[in-house]
């Protein structure tokens, strides 16, 4: 257990990129007061591969937490544990404890369907359904039975699209296929689709990596607005993005959570050598 | 969607089961199986019967004589055929199988004769063969000058008989599963083999050994198995003037502009020659009736009457137009009486 | 630079020289590409050549079958010969003979008359019978009726028989030839569209034989096949691809399914004989059993095609559905299956086309049979199109040759239609994600 929150000094890393697994302790402030989600000693295995090693952290209310790190560090794997998307991978095993509002989401009594309604997800590549824009947004509310009438459904679709900042662009062509939109619009459509089921937490797995800078900027603004109503965990490759949108940042390295803390501290004054190497562009 | 599929499947299976119940409790059409040689004749009768009476047209499957007996002898009841056609007489072993399965009363009806012809293209002159030539040309093993059995050395017809033309032996014929082949081997090859003194002696000593020699056709490429489709053989003969083909008389009858029958022992296969019994390679054709079905399946009696009427199998009946060689008057009368009285085979 | 000793070093170091090497190899590379293109084009060309040869030979042989020679008879529906109480079994062949006799009054002698009567088909009597039964008031009247000519006359009129051969070498003798010529002069013999070919069942008389019975039989058989194999195949594919755990058992099942797709179709016929006919006691020769057997044969095709097209649905769509809380079932039936449907349908149509052309398994369950009556249901004895082709190809009458080719044309038309539908479906519903 590494529940000592504060590590006083920067650690040296004599083995270069290697992490001393035996004695590794997360640097920074993994835990906060009054968290929405708590993760304790999470291990993830793909078959024999140990992809996430003993990660513990909290996710707070109405905050944006970003996960950064070099490719293959396990940040996407970790975020997918938070709404059990990893269940779809046969060889994937998750160990440890992940709680949402005090309930273990990996408990046998938990049904993944309402969990995923509560913890929505936006993916790296925009993946609208090959159906109309309206159907894309309406699908979630419809299967969960959130709307009693057609009018109610229309309203949910409109508010979701408004929240995603897409309404003005598509209000006249709701019956056109979602796949015909531009990349950035598609990603906002996917966000609208996630919002439509009124989740409490939205997980975003590199939502801007397939978009151009203008579309990226729009999504970043959107994330900032959404923060007031939702808790957002975002995985990103772009450190600028992390620093722009998030309040807290976690740095992953080869399956280890190396350092976590307020974003400005991580980017201005990292405590761990690996974090510093990464954010100064020495590798990654 | 899944539910719907399940319902569809369920209803379908129920329907299927109901259908089969209905189908099996009774049957209103005659089921006929058996020889492919008799098939062209039986079908004509069946069609005539179906179109001129109020009964349904009988269903006729071409299963081969052996396959026909197998189905026919499987038992009594609507799921088993009523009649089987055969290009040979029923064997005693088949009668036993029948009896074991409850088919005790069988009526045998001879319908006429079929000639098996050796034919070649009209572009050359007809071959004049003897049964002995046929055996010498086509057997796998033939006696050499000293009387010892050797693998067939003959490459050309002249090797077989100096009077024959100097062309390669190339004979297109049916495969071993065919009734035509059985008959050909029995009628032509065997009588040819008997012309050899040494084989004739063998026959009186050891019939099995004799049959093995006489019935085995060479496999070195001179005899080409051309499949059951006789039309194909006719086409190939038309294309290759040196080849000879073996098939039933009706195919020669329909293709007289393309092919001609070879003389066997001095007789050419013509309608008259076969009918009078002069042409040596001819065989009787039969059908067998399950007596227990006669009063159960509607139309059985009428079908039998149609088949045994003069306008069908008579000397000038419509079957003769299709190439069936009618029986002599007296024989026809005997079998017509048998049909009328449903005279069963006595074991 | 000109010194010989320098040269090898400069080859290594001079960039201009490596361009030369590239250029030198270029010709060879382009030649290889050209050769490959030529092989490809040649392969396509050869297959097109064979295809056109097939079409030319079939159409060339078969197109005449769509016409049929008819002879016009002046028929006096003689009340003496037609007993009104028993119109069913009256002597209609006698009427035909009477009419022919009237047209050629100078024909006497038994053999001559036989030859004369042989000019018209036995179908003529059936036609008169139908006329009399449909409207009994024509009894006592004289009507001119076009009746089908005998198949030999048909062959002669269509030019398949050479009239210059000597008399004993053709099936039409000199007397008959003269009669036909005189009929032709008087316009009493004519080629007309062969409707019987499309409206009647099988017959032993080529001029009366049609493919309707076989086509209807094919329809019933394929209906059963489609009704069973599509839902079962899709359900199996969905289960195996989306729900079944991946373990040794499912691997074994997959190997077996792939294996079944390659098993000779006759094996399915034997299986059908053993299970459906001998065990369940279904009747022989019926579309129901044929459909069941072809279902067994088609299932692997549909399952394999289904699994392949389910697999080709991108995982992002699955994640999208799961990500907003769809259950696995909803994910499959709302998103994955609709997207995979064009592929599944293509596989199904190809499977059905295969089933349509199949004869071997039907041999074992008695569908290779002479059946005249047009089947009226799933449990009526029937045959199917390819079996009809097989049976006609084996018939001795010359006129069946062209009918065989014509039936092949009909079957090919069906197959082309089905495969075109498969291509259209794929084109229409192809998705871009």
Short mmCIF file of C-alpha atoms in Angstrom, two decimals, chain B residues 1-2 5 8-9 12-13 16-17 19-20 23-24 29 31 33 36 39-44 46-48 50-63 71 79 81 122 228-232 235 250-251 253-258 315-317 320-322, chain C residues 61 88-89 110-111 114 122 126 129 151-152 160-161 165 168-171 202-206 208 224 227-228 231-232 235 280-285 288 292 329 333 337 341 363 365-373 379-381 391-398 401:
data_model
loop_
_atom_site.label_atom_id
_atom_site.label_comp_id
_atom_site.label_asym_id
_atom_site.label_seq_id
_atom_site.Cartn_x
_atom_site.Cartn_y
_atom_site.Cartn_z
CA UNK B 1 -35.85 -10.51 -34.02
CA UNK B 2 -34.44 -13.55 -32.32
CA UNK B 5 -36.83 -16.43 -35.82
CA UNK B 8 -40.76 -19.14 -37.47
CA UNK B 9 -38.65 -22.23 -36.95
CA UNK B 12 -42.25 -24.57 -39.65
CA UNK B 13 -41.33 -27.73 -37.84
CA UNK B 16 -43.50 -30.12 -41.48
CA UNK B 17 -44.56 -32.76 -39.01
CA UNK B 19 -47.47 -32.52 -43.57
CA UNK B 20 -45.54 -35.71 -43.18
CA UNK B 23 -48.39 -37.58 -46.67
CA UNK B 24 -47.70 -40.89 -45.06
CA UNK B 29 -49.95 -41.56 -57.11
CA UNK B 31 -44.46 -44.86 -57.19
CA UNK B 33 -38.45 -47.16 -59.30
CA UNK B 36 -32.72 -46.79 -66.39
CA UNK B 39 -37.29 -45.88 -67.69
CA UNK B 40 -37.87 -44.45 -71.21
CA UNK B 41 -40.62 -47.00 -71.82
CA UNK B 42 -42.27 -46.90 -68.43
CA UNK B 43 -42.40 -43.12 -68.54
CA UNK B 44 -44.25 -43.15 -71.84
CA UNK B 46 -47.10 -43.42 -67.27
CA UNK B 47 -47.63 -40.24 -69.20
CA UNK B 48 -50.23 -41.81 -71.45
CA UNK B 50 -51.86 -39.86 -66.58
CA UNK B 51 -53.21 -37.92 -69.54
CA UNK B 52 -56.01 -40.25 -70.50
CA UNK B 53 -57.34 -41.17 -67.07
CA UNK B 54 -58.39 -39.19 -64.05
CA UNK B 55 -55.56 -40.67 -61.98
CA UNK B 56 -52.38 -38.82 -61.19
CA UNK B 57 -49.37 -39.53 -63.36
CA UNK B 58 -47.15 -42.14 -61.72
CA UNK B 59 -43.79 -40.97 -60.42
CA UNK B 60 -40.87 -42.86 -61.92
CA UNK B 61 -37.37 -42.82 -60.51
CA UNK B 62 -34.45 -44.12 -62.45
CA UNK B 63 -32.42 -45.96 -59.82
CA UNK B 71 -36.20 -50.03 -52.52
CA UNK B 79 -43.71 -45.24 -48.17
CA UNK B 81 -42.57 -48.15 -54.13
CA UNK B 122 -21.90 -43.74 -90.55
CA UNK B 228 -24.38 -43.60 -68.20
CA UNK B 229 -25.28 -40.94 -70.72
CA UNK B 230 -25.77 -42.75 -74.00
CA UNK B 231 -26.31 -39.51 -75.90
CA UNK B 232 -22.77 -38.59 -75.07
CA UNK B 235 -21.86 -37.67 -79.98
CA UNK B 250 -33.38 -47.17 -78.72
CA UNK B 251 -30.42 -44.82 -79.06
CA UNK B 253 -33.05 -46.18 -83.47
CA UNK B 254 -33.14 -42.43 -82.76
CA UNK B 255 -29.83 -41.66 -84.40
CA UNK B 256 -29.88 -43.66 -87.61
CA UNK B 257 -28.57 -40.65 -89.53
CA UNK B 258 -25.35 -40.59 -87.53
CA UNK B 315 -46.26 -55.11 -82.25
CA UNK B 316 -47.38 -51.69 -83.44
CA UNK B 317 -47.86 -50.07 -80.03
CA UNK B 320 -42.26 -49.95 -80.20
CA UNK B 321 -41.99 -46.43 -81.57
CA UNK B 322 -39.75 -45.62 -78.62
CA UNK C 61 -28.20 -25.40 -79.68
CA UNK C 88 -63.17 -37.66 -70.66
CA UNK C 89 -62.22 -40.87 -72.36
CA UNK C 110 -51.96 -49.47 -93.39
CA UNK C 111 -48.31 -48.47 -93.38
CA UNK C 114 -49.40 -45.01 -89.84
CA UNK C 122 -49.94 -37.47 -79.39
CA UNK C 126 -54.96 -34.10 -75.56
CA UNK C 129 -59.88 -33.37 -75.42
CA UNK C 151 -40.86 -34.12 -82.66
CA UNK C 152 -39.36 -35.63 -85.83
CA UNK C 160 -31.87 -30.43 -87.61
CA UNK C 161 -32.45 -33.33 -90.00
CA UNK C 165 -29.74 -38.15 -96.86
CA UNK C 168 -33.23 -45.18 -94.44
CA UNK C 169 -30.89 -42.74 -92.77
CA UNK C 170 -33.50 -40.36 -91.56
CA UNK C 171 -36.48 -40.74 -89.31
CA UNK C 202 -42.16 -33.12 -68.09
CA UNK C 203 -43.17 -35.42 -70.90
CA UNK C 204 -41.62 -38.23 -72.86
CA UNK C 205 -42.72 -36.49 -76.03
CA UNK C 206 -40.24 -33.65 -76.61
CA UNK C 208 -45.01 -31.64 -75.12
CA UNK C 224 -37.84 -24.50 -47.73
CA UNK C 227 -36.79 -20.47 -44.78
CA UNK C 228 -34.67 -22.86 -42.78
CA UNK C 231 -32.49 -17.99 -39.81
CA UNK C 232 -30.53 -20.99 -38.58
CA UNK C 235 -28.34 -17.40 -35.65
CA UNK C 280 -38.47 -39.51 -39.75
CA UNK C 281 -40.44 -41.31 -42.45
CA UNK C 282 -40.90 -38.33 -44.77
CA UNK C 283 -42.04 -39.30 -48.28
CA UNK C 284 -39.52 -39.63 -51.11
CA UNK C 285 -39.19 -37.19 -54.00
CA UNK C 288 -39.82 -30.72 -48.32
CA UNK C 292 -34.10 -29.99 -45.87
CA UNK C 329 -27.77 -8.46 -27.62
CA UNK C 333 -29.15 -6.82 -33.28
CA UNK C 337 -26.18 -7.48 -37.67
CA UNK C 341 -26.57 -8.05 -43.45
CA UNK C 363 -30.61 -38.27 -56.45
CA UNK C 365 -33.86 -38.78 -51.94
CA UNK C 366 -35.69 -39.68 -55.12
CA UNK C 367 -36.07 -36.29 -56.75
CA UNK C 368 -34.41 -37.56 -59.91
CA UNK C 369 -37.66 -38.91 -61.27
CA UNK C 370 -40.09 -38.65 -64.11
CA UNK C 371 -42.85 -36.41 -62.82
CA UNK C 372 -45.46 -35.06 -65.18
CA UNK C 373 -47.87 -33.37 -62.81
CA UNK C 379 -45.27 -32.70 -50.20
CA UNK C 380 -46.13 -33.35 -53.84
CA UNK C 381 -43.60 -35.39 -55.76
CA UNK C 391 -33.02 -36.34 -67.39
CA UNK C 392 -33.51 -34.71 -70.77
CA UNK C 393 -29.82 -34.94 -71.61
CA UNK C 394 -30.16 -38.68 -71.12
CA UNK C 395 -33.22 -39.13 -73.32
CA UNK C 396 -32.77 -40.81 -76.67
CA UNK C 397 -35.06 -38.51 -78.69
CA UNK C 398 -33.05 -36.03 -80.72
CA UNK C 401 -31.07 -32.01 -77.20
#
